[in-house]
Every structure is written in structure tokens, then in C-alpha cells.
XYZ file of C-alpha atoms in Angstrom:
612
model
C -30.896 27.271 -15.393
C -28.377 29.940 -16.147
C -25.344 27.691 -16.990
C -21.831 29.285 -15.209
C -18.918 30.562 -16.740
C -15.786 28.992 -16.061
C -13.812 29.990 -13.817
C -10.641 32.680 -14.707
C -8.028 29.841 -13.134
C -9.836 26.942 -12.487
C -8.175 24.622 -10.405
C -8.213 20.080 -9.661
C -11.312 19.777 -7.516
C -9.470 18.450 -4.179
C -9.386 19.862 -1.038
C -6.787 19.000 2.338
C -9.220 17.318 4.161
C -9.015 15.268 7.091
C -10.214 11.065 6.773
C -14.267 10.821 5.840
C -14.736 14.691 4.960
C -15.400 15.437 1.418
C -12.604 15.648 -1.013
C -14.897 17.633 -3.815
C -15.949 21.007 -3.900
C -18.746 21.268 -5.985
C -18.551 24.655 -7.648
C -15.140 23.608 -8.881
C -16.325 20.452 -10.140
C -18.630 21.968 -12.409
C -15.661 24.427 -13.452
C -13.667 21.682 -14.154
C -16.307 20.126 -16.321
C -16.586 23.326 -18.012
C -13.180 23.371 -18.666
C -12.776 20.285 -20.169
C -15.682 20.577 -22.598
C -14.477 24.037 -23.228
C -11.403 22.962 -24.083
C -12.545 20.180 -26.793
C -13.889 23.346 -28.840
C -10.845 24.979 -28.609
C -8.638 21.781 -29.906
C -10.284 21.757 -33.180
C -7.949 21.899 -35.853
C -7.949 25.001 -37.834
C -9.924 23.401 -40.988
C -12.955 23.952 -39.379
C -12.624 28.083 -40.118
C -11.725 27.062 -43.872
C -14.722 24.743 -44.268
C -17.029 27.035 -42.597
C -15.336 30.016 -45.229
C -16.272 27.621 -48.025
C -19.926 26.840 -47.204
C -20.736 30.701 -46.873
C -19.226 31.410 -50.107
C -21.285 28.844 -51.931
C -24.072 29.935 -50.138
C -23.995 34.165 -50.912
C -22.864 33.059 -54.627
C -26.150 30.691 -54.993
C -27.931 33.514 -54.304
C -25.917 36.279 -55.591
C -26.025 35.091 -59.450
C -30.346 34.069 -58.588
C -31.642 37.046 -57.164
C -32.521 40.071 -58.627
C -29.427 43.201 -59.039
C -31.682 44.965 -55.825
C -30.533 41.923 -53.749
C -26.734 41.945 -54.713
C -25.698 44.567 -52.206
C -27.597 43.300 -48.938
C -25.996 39.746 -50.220
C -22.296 41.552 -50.267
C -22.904 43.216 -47.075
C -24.135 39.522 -45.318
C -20.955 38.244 -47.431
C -18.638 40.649 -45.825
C -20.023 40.433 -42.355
C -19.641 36.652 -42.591
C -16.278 36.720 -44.185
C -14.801 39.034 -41.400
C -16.523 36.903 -38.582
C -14.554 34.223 -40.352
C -11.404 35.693 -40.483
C -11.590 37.007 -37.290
C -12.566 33.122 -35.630
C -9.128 31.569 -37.764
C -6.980 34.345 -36.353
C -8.041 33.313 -32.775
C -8.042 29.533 -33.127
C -4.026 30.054 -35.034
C -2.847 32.057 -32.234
C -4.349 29.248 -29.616
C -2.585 26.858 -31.005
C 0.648 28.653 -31.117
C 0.427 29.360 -26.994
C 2.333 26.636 -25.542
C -0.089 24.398 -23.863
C 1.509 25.417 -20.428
C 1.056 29.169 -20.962
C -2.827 28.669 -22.315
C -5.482 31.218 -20.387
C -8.473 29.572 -20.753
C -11.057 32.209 -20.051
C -10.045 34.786 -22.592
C -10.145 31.968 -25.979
C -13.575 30.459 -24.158
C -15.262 33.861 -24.088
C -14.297 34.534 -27.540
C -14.831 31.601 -29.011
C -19.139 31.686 -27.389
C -18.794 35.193 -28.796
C -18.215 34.020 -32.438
C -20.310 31.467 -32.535
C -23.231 34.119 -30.957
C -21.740 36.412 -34.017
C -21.904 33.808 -36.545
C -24.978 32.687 -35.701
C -27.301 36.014 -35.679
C -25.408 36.689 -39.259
C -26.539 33.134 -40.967
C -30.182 34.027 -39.037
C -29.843 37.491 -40.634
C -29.604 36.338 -43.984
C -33.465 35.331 -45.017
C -33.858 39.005 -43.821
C -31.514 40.341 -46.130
C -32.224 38.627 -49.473
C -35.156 36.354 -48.890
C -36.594 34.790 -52.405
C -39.740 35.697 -52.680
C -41.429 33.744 -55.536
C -38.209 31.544 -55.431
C -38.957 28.123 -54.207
C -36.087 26.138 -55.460
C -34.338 29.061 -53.714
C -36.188 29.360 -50.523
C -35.839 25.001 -50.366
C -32.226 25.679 -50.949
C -31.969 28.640 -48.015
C -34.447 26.444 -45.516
C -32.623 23.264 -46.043
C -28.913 25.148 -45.607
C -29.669 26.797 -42.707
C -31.573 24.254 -40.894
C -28.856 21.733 -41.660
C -26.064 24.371 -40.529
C -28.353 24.524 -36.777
C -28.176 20.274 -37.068
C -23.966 20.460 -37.664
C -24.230 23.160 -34.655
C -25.977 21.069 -32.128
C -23.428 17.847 -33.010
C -20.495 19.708 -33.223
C -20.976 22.338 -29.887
C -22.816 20.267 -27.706
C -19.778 19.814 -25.866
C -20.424 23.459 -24.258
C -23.880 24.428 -24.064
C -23.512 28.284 -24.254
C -21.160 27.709 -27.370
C -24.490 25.331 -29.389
C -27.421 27.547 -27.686
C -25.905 30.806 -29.423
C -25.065 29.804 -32.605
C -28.050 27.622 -33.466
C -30.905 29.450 -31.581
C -30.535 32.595 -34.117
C -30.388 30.092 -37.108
C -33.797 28.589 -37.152
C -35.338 31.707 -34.947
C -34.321 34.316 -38.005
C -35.684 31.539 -40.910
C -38.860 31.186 -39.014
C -39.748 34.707 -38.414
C -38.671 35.563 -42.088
C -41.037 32.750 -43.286
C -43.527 34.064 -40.910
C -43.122 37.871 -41.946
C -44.158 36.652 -45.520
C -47.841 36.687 -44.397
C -49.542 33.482 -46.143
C -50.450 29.757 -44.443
C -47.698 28.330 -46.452
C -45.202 29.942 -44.725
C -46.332 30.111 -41.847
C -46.354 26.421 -41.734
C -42.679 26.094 -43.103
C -42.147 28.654 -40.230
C -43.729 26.194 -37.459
C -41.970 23.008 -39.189
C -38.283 25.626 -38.355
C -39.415 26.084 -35.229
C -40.203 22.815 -34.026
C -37.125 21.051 -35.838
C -34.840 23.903 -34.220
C -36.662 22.728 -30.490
C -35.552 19.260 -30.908
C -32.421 19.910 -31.866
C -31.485 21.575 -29.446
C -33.469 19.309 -27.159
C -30.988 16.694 -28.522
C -28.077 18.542 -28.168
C -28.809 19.607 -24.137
C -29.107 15.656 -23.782
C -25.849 15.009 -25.280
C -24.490 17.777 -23.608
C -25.805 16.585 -20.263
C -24.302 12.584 -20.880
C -21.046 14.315 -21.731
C -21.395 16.383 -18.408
C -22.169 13.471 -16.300
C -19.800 10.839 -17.816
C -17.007 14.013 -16.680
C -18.374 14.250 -13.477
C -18.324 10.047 -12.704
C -14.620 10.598 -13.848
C -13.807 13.414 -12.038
C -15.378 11.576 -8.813
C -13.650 8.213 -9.507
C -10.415 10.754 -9.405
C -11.171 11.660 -5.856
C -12.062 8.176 -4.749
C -9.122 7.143 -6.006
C -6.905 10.438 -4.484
C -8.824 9.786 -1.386
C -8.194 5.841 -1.370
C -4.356 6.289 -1.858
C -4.163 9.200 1.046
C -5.905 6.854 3.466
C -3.828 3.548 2.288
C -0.579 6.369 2.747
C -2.130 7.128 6.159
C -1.894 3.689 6.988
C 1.345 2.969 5.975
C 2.711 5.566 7.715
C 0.642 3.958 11.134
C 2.479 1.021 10.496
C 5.612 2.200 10.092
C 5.038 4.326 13.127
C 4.072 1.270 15.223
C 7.190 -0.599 14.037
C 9.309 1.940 15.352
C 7.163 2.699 18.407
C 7.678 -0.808 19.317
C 11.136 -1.465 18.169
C 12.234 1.226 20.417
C 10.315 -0.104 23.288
C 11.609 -3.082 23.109
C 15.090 -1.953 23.007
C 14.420 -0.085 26.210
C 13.130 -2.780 27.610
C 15.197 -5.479 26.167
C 18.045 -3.807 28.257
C 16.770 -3.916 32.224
C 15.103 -7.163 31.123
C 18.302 -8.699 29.850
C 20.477 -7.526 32.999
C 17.439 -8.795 35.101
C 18.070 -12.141 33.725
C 21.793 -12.280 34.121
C 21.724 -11.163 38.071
C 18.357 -13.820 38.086
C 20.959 -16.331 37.356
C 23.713 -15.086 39.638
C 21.636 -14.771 42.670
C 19.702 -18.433 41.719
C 23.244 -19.773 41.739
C 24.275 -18.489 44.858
C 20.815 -18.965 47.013
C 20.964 -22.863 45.678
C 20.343 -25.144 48.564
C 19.704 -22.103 50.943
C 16.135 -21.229 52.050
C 15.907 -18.193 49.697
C 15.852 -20.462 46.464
C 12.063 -20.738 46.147
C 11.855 -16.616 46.188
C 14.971 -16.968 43.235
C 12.999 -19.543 41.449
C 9.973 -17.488 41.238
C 11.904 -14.380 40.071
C 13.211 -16.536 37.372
C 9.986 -17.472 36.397
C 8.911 -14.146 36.219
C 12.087 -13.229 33.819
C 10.921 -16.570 31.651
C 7.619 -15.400 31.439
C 9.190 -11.715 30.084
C 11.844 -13.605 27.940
C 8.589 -15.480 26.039
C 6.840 -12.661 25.337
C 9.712 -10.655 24.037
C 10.905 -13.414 22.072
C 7.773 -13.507 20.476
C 7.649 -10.130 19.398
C 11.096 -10.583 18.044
C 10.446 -13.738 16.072
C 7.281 -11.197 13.994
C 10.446 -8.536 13.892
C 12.988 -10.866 12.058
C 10.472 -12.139 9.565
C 9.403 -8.777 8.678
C 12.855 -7.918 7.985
C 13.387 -10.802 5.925
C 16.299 -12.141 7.383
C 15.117 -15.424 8.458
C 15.511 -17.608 5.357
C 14.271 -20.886 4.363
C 16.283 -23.766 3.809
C 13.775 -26.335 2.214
C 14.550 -30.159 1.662
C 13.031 -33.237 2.683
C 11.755 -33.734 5.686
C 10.250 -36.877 7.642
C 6.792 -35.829 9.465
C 7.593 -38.552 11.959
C 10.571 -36.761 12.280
C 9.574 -33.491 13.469
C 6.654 -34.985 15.199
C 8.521 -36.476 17.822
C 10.279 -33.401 18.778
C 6.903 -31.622 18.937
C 5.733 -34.677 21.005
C 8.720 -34.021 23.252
C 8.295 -30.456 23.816
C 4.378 -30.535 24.146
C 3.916 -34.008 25.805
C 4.080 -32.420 28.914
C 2.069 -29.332 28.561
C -0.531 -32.136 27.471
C -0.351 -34.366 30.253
C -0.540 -31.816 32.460
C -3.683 -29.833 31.232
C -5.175 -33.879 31.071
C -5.358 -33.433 27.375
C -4.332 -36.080 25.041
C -1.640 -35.425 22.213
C -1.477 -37.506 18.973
C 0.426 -37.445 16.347
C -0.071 -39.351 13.098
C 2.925 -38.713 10.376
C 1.378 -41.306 8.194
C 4.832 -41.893 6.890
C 4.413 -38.450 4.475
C 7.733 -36.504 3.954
C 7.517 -33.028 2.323
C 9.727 -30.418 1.311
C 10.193 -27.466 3.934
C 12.118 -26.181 6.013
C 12.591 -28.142 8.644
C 13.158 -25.791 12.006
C 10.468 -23.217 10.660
C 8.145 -26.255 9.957
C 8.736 -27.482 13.641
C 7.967 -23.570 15.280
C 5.437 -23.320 13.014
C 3.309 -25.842 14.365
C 4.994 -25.792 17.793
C 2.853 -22.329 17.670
C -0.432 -24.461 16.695
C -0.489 -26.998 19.104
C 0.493 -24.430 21.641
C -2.268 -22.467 20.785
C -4.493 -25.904 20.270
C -3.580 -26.509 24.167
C -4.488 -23.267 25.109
C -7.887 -23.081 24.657
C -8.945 -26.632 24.811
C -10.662 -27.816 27.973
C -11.204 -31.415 27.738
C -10.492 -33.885 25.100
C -7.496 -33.182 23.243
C -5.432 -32.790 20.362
C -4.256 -34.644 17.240
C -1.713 -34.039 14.698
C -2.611 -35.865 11.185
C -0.909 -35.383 7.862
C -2.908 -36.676 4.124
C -2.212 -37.027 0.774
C -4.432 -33.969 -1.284
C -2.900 -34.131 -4.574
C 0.701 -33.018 -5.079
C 0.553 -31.578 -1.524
C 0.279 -32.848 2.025
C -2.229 -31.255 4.064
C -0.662 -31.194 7.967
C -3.865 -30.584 9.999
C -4.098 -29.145 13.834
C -7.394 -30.481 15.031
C -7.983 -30.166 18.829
C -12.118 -30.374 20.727
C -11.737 -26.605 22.230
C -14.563 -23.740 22.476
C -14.225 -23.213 18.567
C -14.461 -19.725 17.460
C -17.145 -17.657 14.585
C -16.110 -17.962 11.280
C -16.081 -13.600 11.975
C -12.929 -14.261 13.813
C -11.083 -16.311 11.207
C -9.007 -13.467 9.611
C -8.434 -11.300 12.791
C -6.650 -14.516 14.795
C -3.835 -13.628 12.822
C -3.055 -10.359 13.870
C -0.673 -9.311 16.356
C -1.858 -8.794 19.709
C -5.580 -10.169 18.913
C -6.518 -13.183 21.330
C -10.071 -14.388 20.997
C -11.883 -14.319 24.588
C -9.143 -12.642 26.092
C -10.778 -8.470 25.836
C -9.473 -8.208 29.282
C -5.962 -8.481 27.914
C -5.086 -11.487 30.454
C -1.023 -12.203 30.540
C -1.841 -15.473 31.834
C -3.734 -16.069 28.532
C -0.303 -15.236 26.128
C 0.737 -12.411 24.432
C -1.382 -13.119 21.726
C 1.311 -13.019 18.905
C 2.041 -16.667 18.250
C -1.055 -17.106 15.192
C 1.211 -13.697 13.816
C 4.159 -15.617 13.741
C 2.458 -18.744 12.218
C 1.092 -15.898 9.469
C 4.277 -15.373 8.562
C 5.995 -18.324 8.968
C 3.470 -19.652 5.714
C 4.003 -16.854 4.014
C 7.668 -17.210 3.788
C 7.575 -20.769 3.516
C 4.580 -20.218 0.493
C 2.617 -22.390 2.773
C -1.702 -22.125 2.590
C -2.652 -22.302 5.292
C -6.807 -22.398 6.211
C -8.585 -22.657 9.199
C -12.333 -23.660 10.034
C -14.013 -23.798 13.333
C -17.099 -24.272 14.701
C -18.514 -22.539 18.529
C -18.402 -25.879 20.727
C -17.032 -28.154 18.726
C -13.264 -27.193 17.976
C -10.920 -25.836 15.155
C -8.652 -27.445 12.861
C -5.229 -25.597 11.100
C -4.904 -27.146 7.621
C -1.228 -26.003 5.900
C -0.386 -27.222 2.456
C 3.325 -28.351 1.974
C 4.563 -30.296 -1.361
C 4.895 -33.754 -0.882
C 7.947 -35.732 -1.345
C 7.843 -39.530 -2.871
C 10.220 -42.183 -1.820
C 12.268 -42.640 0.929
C 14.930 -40.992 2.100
C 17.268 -41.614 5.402
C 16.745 -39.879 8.265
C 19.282 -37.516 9.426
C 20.933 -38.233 12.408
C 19.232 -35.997 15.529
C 21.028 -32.703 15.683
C 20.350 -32.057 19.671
C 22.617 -29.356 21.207
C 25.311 -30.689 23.037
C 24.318 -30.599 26.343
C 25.899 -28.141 28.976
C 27.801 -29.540 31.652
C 30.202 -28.474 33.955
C 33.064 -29.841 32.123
C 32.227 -28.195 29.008
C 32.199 -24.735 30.901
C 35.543 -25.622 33.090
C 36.980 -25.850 29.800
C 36.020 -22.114 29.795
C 37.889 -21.368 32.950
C 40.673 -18.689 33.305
C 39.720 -17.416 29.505
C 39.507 -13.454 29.211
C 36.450 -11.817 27.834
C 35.594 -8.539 27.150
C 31.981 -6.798 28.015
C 31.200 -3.671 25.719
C 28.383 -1.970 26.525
C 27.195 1.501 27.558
C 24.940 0.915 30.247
C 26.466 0.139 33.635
C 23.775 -2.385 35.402
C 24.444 -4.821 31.610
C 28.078 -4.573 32.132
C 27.687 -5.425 36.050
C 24.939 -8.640 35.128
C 26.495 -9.860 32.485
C 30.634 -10.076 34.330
C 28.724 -11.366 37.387
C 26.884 -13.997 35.534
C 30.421 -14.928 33.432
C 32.487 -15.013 36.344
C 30.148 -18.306 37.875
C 31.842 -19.930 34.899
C 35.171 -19.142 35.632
C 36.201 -16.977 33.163
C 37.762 -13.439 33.984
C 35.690 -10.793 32.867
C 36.781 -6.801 31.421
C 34.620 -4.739 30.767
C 33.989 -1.423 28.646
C 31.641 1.441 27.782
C 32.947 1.766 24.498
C 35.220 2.038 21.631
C 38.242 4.118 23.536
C 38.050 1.257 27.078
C 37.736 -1.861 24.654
C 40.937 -0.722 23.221
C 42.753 0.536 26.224
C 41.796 -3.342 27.549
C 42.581 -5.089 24.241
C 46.300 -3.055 24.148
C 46.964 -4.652 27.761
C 45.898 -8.253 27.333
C 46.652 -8.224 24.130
C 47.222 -11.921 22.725
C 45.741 -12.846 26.243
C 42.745 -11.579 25.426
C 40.484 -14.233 24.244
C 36.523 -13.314 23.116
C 34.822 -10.198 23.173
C 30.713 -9.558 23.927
C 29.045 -6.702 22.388
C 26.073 -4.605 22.773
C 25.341 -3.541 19.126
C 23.510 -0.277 19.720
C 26.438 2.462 21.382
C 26.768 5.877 21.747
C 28.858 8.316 20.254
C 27.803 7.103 17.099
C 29.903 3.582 17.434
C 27.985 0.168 17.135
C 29.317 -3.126 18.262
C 30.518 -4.457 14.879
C 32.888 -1.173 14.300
C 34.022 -2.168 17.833
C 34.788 -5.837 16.402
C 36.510 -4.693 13.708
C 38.316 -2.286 15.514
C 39.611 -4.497 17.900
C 40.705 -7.033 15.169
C 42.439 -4.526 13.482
C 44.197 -3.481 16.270
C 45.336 -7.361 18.031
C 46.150 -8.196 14.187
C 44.143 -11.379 13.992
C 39.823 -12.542 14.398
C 38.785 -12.450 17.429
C 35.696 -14.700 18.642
C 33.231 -12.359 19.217
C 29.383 -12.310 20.326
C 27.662 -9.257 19.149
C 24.215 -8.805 21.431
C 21.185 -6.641 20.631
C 17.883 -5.353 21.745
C 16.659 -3.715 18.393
C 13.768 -5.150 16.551
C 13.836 -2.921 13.958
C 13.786 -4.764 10.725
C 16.089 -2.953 8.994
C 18.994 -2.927 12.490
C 17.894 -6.355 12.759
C 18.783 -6.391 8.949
C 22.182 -5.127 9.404
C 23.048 -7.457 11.892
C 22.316 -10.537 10.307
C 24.165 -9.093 7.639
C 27.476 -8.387 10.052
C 28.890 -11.806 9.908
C 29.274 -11.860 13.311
C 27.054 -14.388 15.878
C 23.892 -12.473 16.636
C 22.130 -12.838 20.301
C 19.255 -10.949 20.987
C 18.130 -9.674 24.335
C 17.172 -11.294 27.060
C 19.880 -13.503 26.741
C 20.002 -16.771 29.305
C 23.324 -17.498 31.162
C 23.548 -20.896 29.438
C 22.735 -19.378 26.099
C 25.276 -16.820 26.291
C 27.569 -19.443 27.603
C 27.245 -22.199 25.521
C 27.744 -19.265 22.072
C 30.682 -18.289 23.897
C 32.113 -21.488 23.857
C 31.059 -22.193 20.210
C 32.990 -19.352 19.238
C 36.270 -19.751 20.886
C 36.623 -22.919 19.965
C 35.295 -23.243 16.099
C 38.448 -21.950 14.857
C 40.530 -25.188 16.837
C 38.347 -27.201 15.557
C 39.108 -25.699 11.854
């Protein structure tokens, strides 16, 4: 097989194609290959002329001083030839080297450089022609074993590039073995065979080497493209993800908004239709908005740890502790479902954060609950080393051992293809995810179809015994706290009429007197009139004309010359604008926002700085 030139501008074998077509083309692949064993000819140093200069002119001298004065000018004339071949091969390999390696053309130095060697070859075949030794056999040794060992350095030393070996060693032992042959007796003409068949293997040798070096280029060049191809696919889905992130951040600031107003005039109407005949139609709508609030708040929770703003405040923490609260919350849910609920602390304290501990496996058991039938649920904790293992078991369905990675992803409910509200959101194992990875939690999970699972998270142990913190439970809201709130003036920002309306209608059940404002130049027209009178403000962070709720803080505290208790309210889930946020210094909300909630921060805020 003919073996192909390289190409005049050969170029990387990759190709803009789309995910699972080929990457390679494969006539450029096999220029590339060319190329590269092209160019480790061409990167020889320049001794290589000077040595080949100095083995000719030992070799035409041998003979020149040996052979009879009849001989001396056909050895000249193969001297010159040689010499000017030479000459000719150092000027090309100098001027090579001076190109800068950016400005090298690669075709032009490859073609001459097969072209010498083709040159060079025919003349060191030429020379038993020339000045053969007859009756010389210390000569003849002396040419048979030069020229044969000049066709063994050929075969090492070009069998990078095949064209380069073939045409410098093929005329070698060709011209000695038809010169032997032309002498016309048996002994010859066996020296002649011996050149022929030592030349065949030879270059038999050097086409193997030439074809390892080929195909150790090629697995390189290949594990290139994987590796191109591997990094554009990994790219491709990074950019999915980030293009999910902000598909759904933006949804669920749309959302967030109607959702958050819904809640507000939920709350206002409830109030009002108390007692009446109409409250079981407002209790159901506030179901409804519960239900929303849930999911959303789920989808937040997954949004603030990507973000990394929720940190973790580790110390020691009594199990029995936090597994009364989780008895409190989920007692209930048990009862109802007829499902037992145990919990067995085991007196173990470890070192976590408490409150992400406590939603961590609030998300468990919930889950646990959720997809157990009969039977129940029990909450252990044991000693494994310098860690305690807290372990989920509960006697549900189980699950394959196939599904033990994907219950972790968002959205993904086992059982539940249909998509089934009723059946969650499917985001709370997400949340647990990444609730043990920022608490550097393992967490492990084995199940078995039938017969149940069991969540196993590693937390370091604590020895000794510590006091138990007094129960921090929220004061609770009463009316006196909130007629404490009566007559006080807040100001609503926000750019979107129906949240301005829900959220003054919901505030003014509480007695306070409500402003409101769709921005930066309102907020200060109302803070210049009440002036010291005015009392709080509540923000929506996102605004237009390029304002945000914390410039509108600011703004306003700049402009009433003191702090001013403020509430600054958002629907974004973006990780980096929930980022900024967190970062604002100001109390953060986020949408949908509950009457009491909103109330009960409001209060917090005006009065922290009396208590100070």
C-alpha cells in the first residue's frame, strides 16, 4: 500500500460535531501521524550531516589509496556526488532550524528531506558499480560489511517515516547485490542472495517498528479526542445545569409573587369569614396555599444550599434532644397513618449542627412515613467507632438497590412515574443530599423490595456529658404581642400592585397603618412625610428601574438620618441573588410569606433595638 504524503497544512483531527457523532476524520489522522513522524526526522540535530560527511570520506579514501590509478576517477566522481548530496542535506537541515518553529512549512523540508535520503541512497548503491574490487576480498568484506551496516543504521534511524527508510536503504543492498551478482561466479552470487535477504529483513524490521510507532500515535491521537469529546459533553452539561438553575429560579420568582399575595388575601379573607358559613371554603383555600408554600419551600431550601449560604454551626448536641422535637412534629403524622414512631437516643451526643441535624432527618422520617403501609418507624443511634451512626429504619415497600443513587435527585420519587402531587414534590432526599454534604455527613442507604429501608448518617461522637440547653421555642403569637404592634407605620415597597394590596390588607388585621410604594421615588416621598413617624419598612428585593430593595433601605436610612427596622422579602432562588441577600445584613424572608411569619419578623425588628 502506497503510503500518503502529508498533507500541505495539515490540521488537529477534530471536527464540530454534534453529541455521539465522530470527532475523527480519518484521512487527517493519518496526516497527523505523518506529521509527527515527519517531524522527528526533521529535529535531528545537525551532527548527523557531519557524521554522515565523515563515514563517506573514510570510505572513498579506503578505497582510493587500494584500488588501482583506473579506479581513482570513478572513486572522485562517487566522492563528489556524495559530498554535494551532503552539503546540500546540512544546508537544508541549518536553515530548518533557523525558521521559527511558528513559521515552519512542513511539506516543502519533508519532501526534501525523502528526496535526499532517495539521493543518498542510489549514490552509496552506486558505488560497488563504480569501483568494485575485483580480486580484493579484504576490500570487497570491507565494501559488503559498510554498506550493509549503513542499510541497518537506515532502517533504525528512518523508521519513523517509511518513505524516508524505504528510499535510502532499498538502493543500498539492491546496488551491492546486483554488483556481486554481475561478477558471474557461485561465490558471489551467494554473497549477493545473503544482501538480499539481510536487506528484506531489515526492512521487514523497520515497517514493524514503523507500524508500532504509527499505532502508539494513533491510540494517542484517539485518547485526544476522547478526552476533547469527554470535556465538550461534561461542558454541555454544565451549561444544562446552569440553564435549569436559572430556568427554575426565574419560575419561581414568577410564581413566588401571585403565590405570596395569594397567601396574604388567604389570610385576610380566613380572618374575616371566621365564624361565618364561608370558613370551610377559606380553610380549604388555605390548604391549598400550604400545600404550594411546601413545595416551594422545598425547592428553596436545594436553592440556598447550592448557594452556600446556609452555614453550619456545629457543637454538641443531645440526640434525646432533637428527638423529641422530631417526635413532636411527626407524632402525629404517625398516629394518624396508624404507624408507630420510636425513637431511641441511647443517650449519644454528637457534634453537628443542631437545626440542620433536626431538618435533616425531619426529611427521613417524613419520607420513612410516606411510603410505609403498616408497621412503622424507629429512630436508633450506635456507637461505630469514633462516630455515631443515626439510623432511619421504617417496614415500607423497600426499593432495588438500582434506585439507591437516583433517590437523591431532585424531582425523582420512586413509584410515583405518574408525577402524583399527593405523593410530594419529590425534593426532600435532595435536600437531605445536601444537607450531609455540608455537614460532611456519610450518609448510606440499603433496602430491600418488601421488607423496608434504613438511612444510616455518620456524625462524630461526643464523650461526656454536657447540660442541655434550655428549649429555644418561638415565643408564641398572641394577640397581645401584635396589639403591641398597633398604630405603628410601615412601609410596603414593591412593584407589583396585587403584593402591595395583600400584603397592607393582611397588616392592617394587626393594627398597624400601612403605606405603600412602587419604588425608590414613593418610598421617599412617604418617608419625607412621616418622617420620624415612620416606623419599619417591607421590601420586595427584586425592582425595576434597576433599584433593589436593599438600595431602597439604605436610601431611606440615609435620608430619615438613623436605621430603620426593615424586612427585605424575595422570590429569587438564584444562588448567587440568594447570595447577595444573605450577604445584605438585612432580615431575609422569602416568598410565600405567612401573615404570622411576616408578623412576628416585624415585631422582632422594631423592637431588637429597645431591647439593646
Amino acid at each position: 500500500m502506497t503510503t500518503p504524503e502529508p498533507s500541505p497544512s495539515p490540521t488537529p483531527a477534530v471536527k464540530s460535531a454534534s453529541m455521539g457523532s465522530p470527532l475523527k476524520d480519518p484521512p487527517q489522522v493519518e496526516a497527523r501521524i505523518l506529521r509527527e513522524q515527519a517531524q522527528s526526522l526533521l529535529d535531528g540535530n545537525l551532527s548527523q550531516p557531519l557524521s554522515g560527511f565523515l563515514v563517506a570520506l573514510g570510505y572513498w579514501l579506503s578505497f582510493y589509496f587500494q584500488m588501482p590509478p583506473a579506479s581513482q576517477g570513478a572513486i572522485l566522481l562517487w566522492a563528489a556526488l556524495m559530498h554535494l548530496t551532503q552539503v546540500w542535506r546540512f544546508v537544508g537541515t541549518w536553515r530548518y532550524k533557523r525558521t521559527p518553529a511558528a513559521q515552519r512549512d512542513m511539506d516543502a523540508p519533508v519532501r526534501r528531506l525523502c528526496n535526499h535520503q532517495a539521493l543518498s541512497g542510489a549514490i552509496w548503491g552506486l558505488s560497488p558499480w563504480l569501483f568494485f574490487p575485483h580480486g580484493n576480498m579484504p576490500l570487497m568484506a570491507l565494501m559488503m560489511l559498510l554498506l550493509l551496516a549503513l542499510s541497518s543504521i537506515g532502517v533504525v534511524a528512518l523508521s519513523a517515516y517509511r518513505r524516508a527508510m524505504i528510499s535510502f536503504t532499498a538502493p543500498i543492498f539492491v546496488g551491492l547485490a546486483s554488483a556481486l551478482f554481475w561478477q558471474g561466479d557461485w561465490l558471489h552470487a551467494v554473497l549477493g542472495v545473503g544482501s538480499l535477504v539481510y536487506g528484506h529483513s531489515n526492512l521487514i524490521y523497520g515497517l514493524q517498528q514503523n507500524r508500532l510507532l504509527s499505532d502508539s500515535l494513533r491510540a494517542r491521537y484517539e485518547n485526544e479526542e476522547l478526552a476533547k469529546n469527554l470535556a465538550q459533553q461534561v461542558h454541555m452539561v454544565e451549561q444544562a445545569s446552569l440553564e435549569k438553575t436559572r430556568f427554575f429560579a426565574s419560575a419561581s420568582h414568577d410564581l413566588r409573587q401571585p403565590l405570596h399575595s395569594l397567601g396574604l388575601f388567604g389570610s385576610a379573607i380566613h380572618a374575616r369569614l371566621k365564624g361565618s358559613a364561608d370558613e370551610a371554603l377559606a380553610s380549604n383555600l388555605m390548604h391549598c396555599v400550604d400545600a404550594l408554600e411546601t413545595s416551594f419551600s422545598a425547592m428553596l431550601d436545594v436553592s440556598k444550599l447550592d448557594a452556600g449560604v446556609v452555614e453550619v454551626n456545629a457543637k454538641p448536641v443531645g440526640l434525646a434532644q432533637v428527638f423529641r422535637k422530631l417526635q413532636s412534629t411527626y407524632g402525629r403524622q404517625a398516629e394518624a397513618q396508624g404507624l408507630a414512631l420510636r425513637f431511641k437516643p441511647a443517650g449519644k451526643w454528637v457534634h453537628a449542627d443542631a437545626a440542620l441535624l433536626e431538618r435533616l432527618l425531619g426529611n427521613l422520617i417524613h419520607n420513612a412515613l410516606k411510603f410505609t403501609a403498616q408497621g412503622g418507624v424507629t429512630v436508633l443511634a450506635r456507637s461505630q467507632g469514633a462516630h455515631t451512626s443515626i439510623e432511619v429504619w421504617d417496614t415500607g415497600r423497600g426499593m432495588a438497590a438500582t434506585e439507591f443513587t437516583r433517590i437523591f435527585d431532585e424531582f425523582y420519587q420512586v413509584g410515583n412515574q405518574e408525577r402524583d402531587r399527593a405523593k410530594g414534590l419529590g425534593m426532600g432526599l435532595a435536600i437531605v443530599r445536601r444537607l450531609g454534604d455540608l455537614m460532611q455527613a456519610p450518609l448510606h442507604v440499603h433496602s430491600r423490595i418488601g421488607k423496608g429501608s434504613v438511612f444510616k448518617l455518620a456524625m462524630p461522637s461526643v464523650p461526656g456529658q454536657f447540660d442541655v440547653p434550655a428549649s429555644e421555642h418561638p415565643q408564641a403569637l398572641n394577640s397581645g404581642v401584635f396589639r403591641a404592634l398597633t398604630g405603628l407605620n410601615v412601609l410596603v415597597v414593591d412593584d407589583e400592585a396585587p403584593v402591595r394590596a395583600s400584603t397592607a390588607a393582611a397588616l392592617k388585621l394587626y393594627g398597624l397603618q400601612v403605606e405603600v410604594a412602587d419604588g425608590l421615588t414613593q418610598a421617599r416621598e412617604v418617608a419625607t412625610r412621616l418622617g420620624p413617624q415612620l416606623d419599619a419598612v417591607i421590601t420586595d428585593y427584586r425592582l425595576c428601574n434597576g433599584k433593589d430593595g436593599i438600595d431602597i433601605v439604605a436610601d431611606l436610612c440615609v435620608l430619615l438620618n438613623r436605621s430603620l427596622p426593615s424586612l427585605l422579602i424575595t422570590g429569587d432562588t438564584a444562588p448567587d441573588r440568594v447570595r447577595l441577600a444573605q450577604q445584605s445584613g438585612l432580615r431575609v424572608l422569602y416568598k410565600p410569606v405567612k401573615i404570622n411569619t411576616l408578623v412576628e419578623e416585624l415585631r422582632q425588628q422594631i423592637t431588637r433595638p429597645l431591647a439593646a
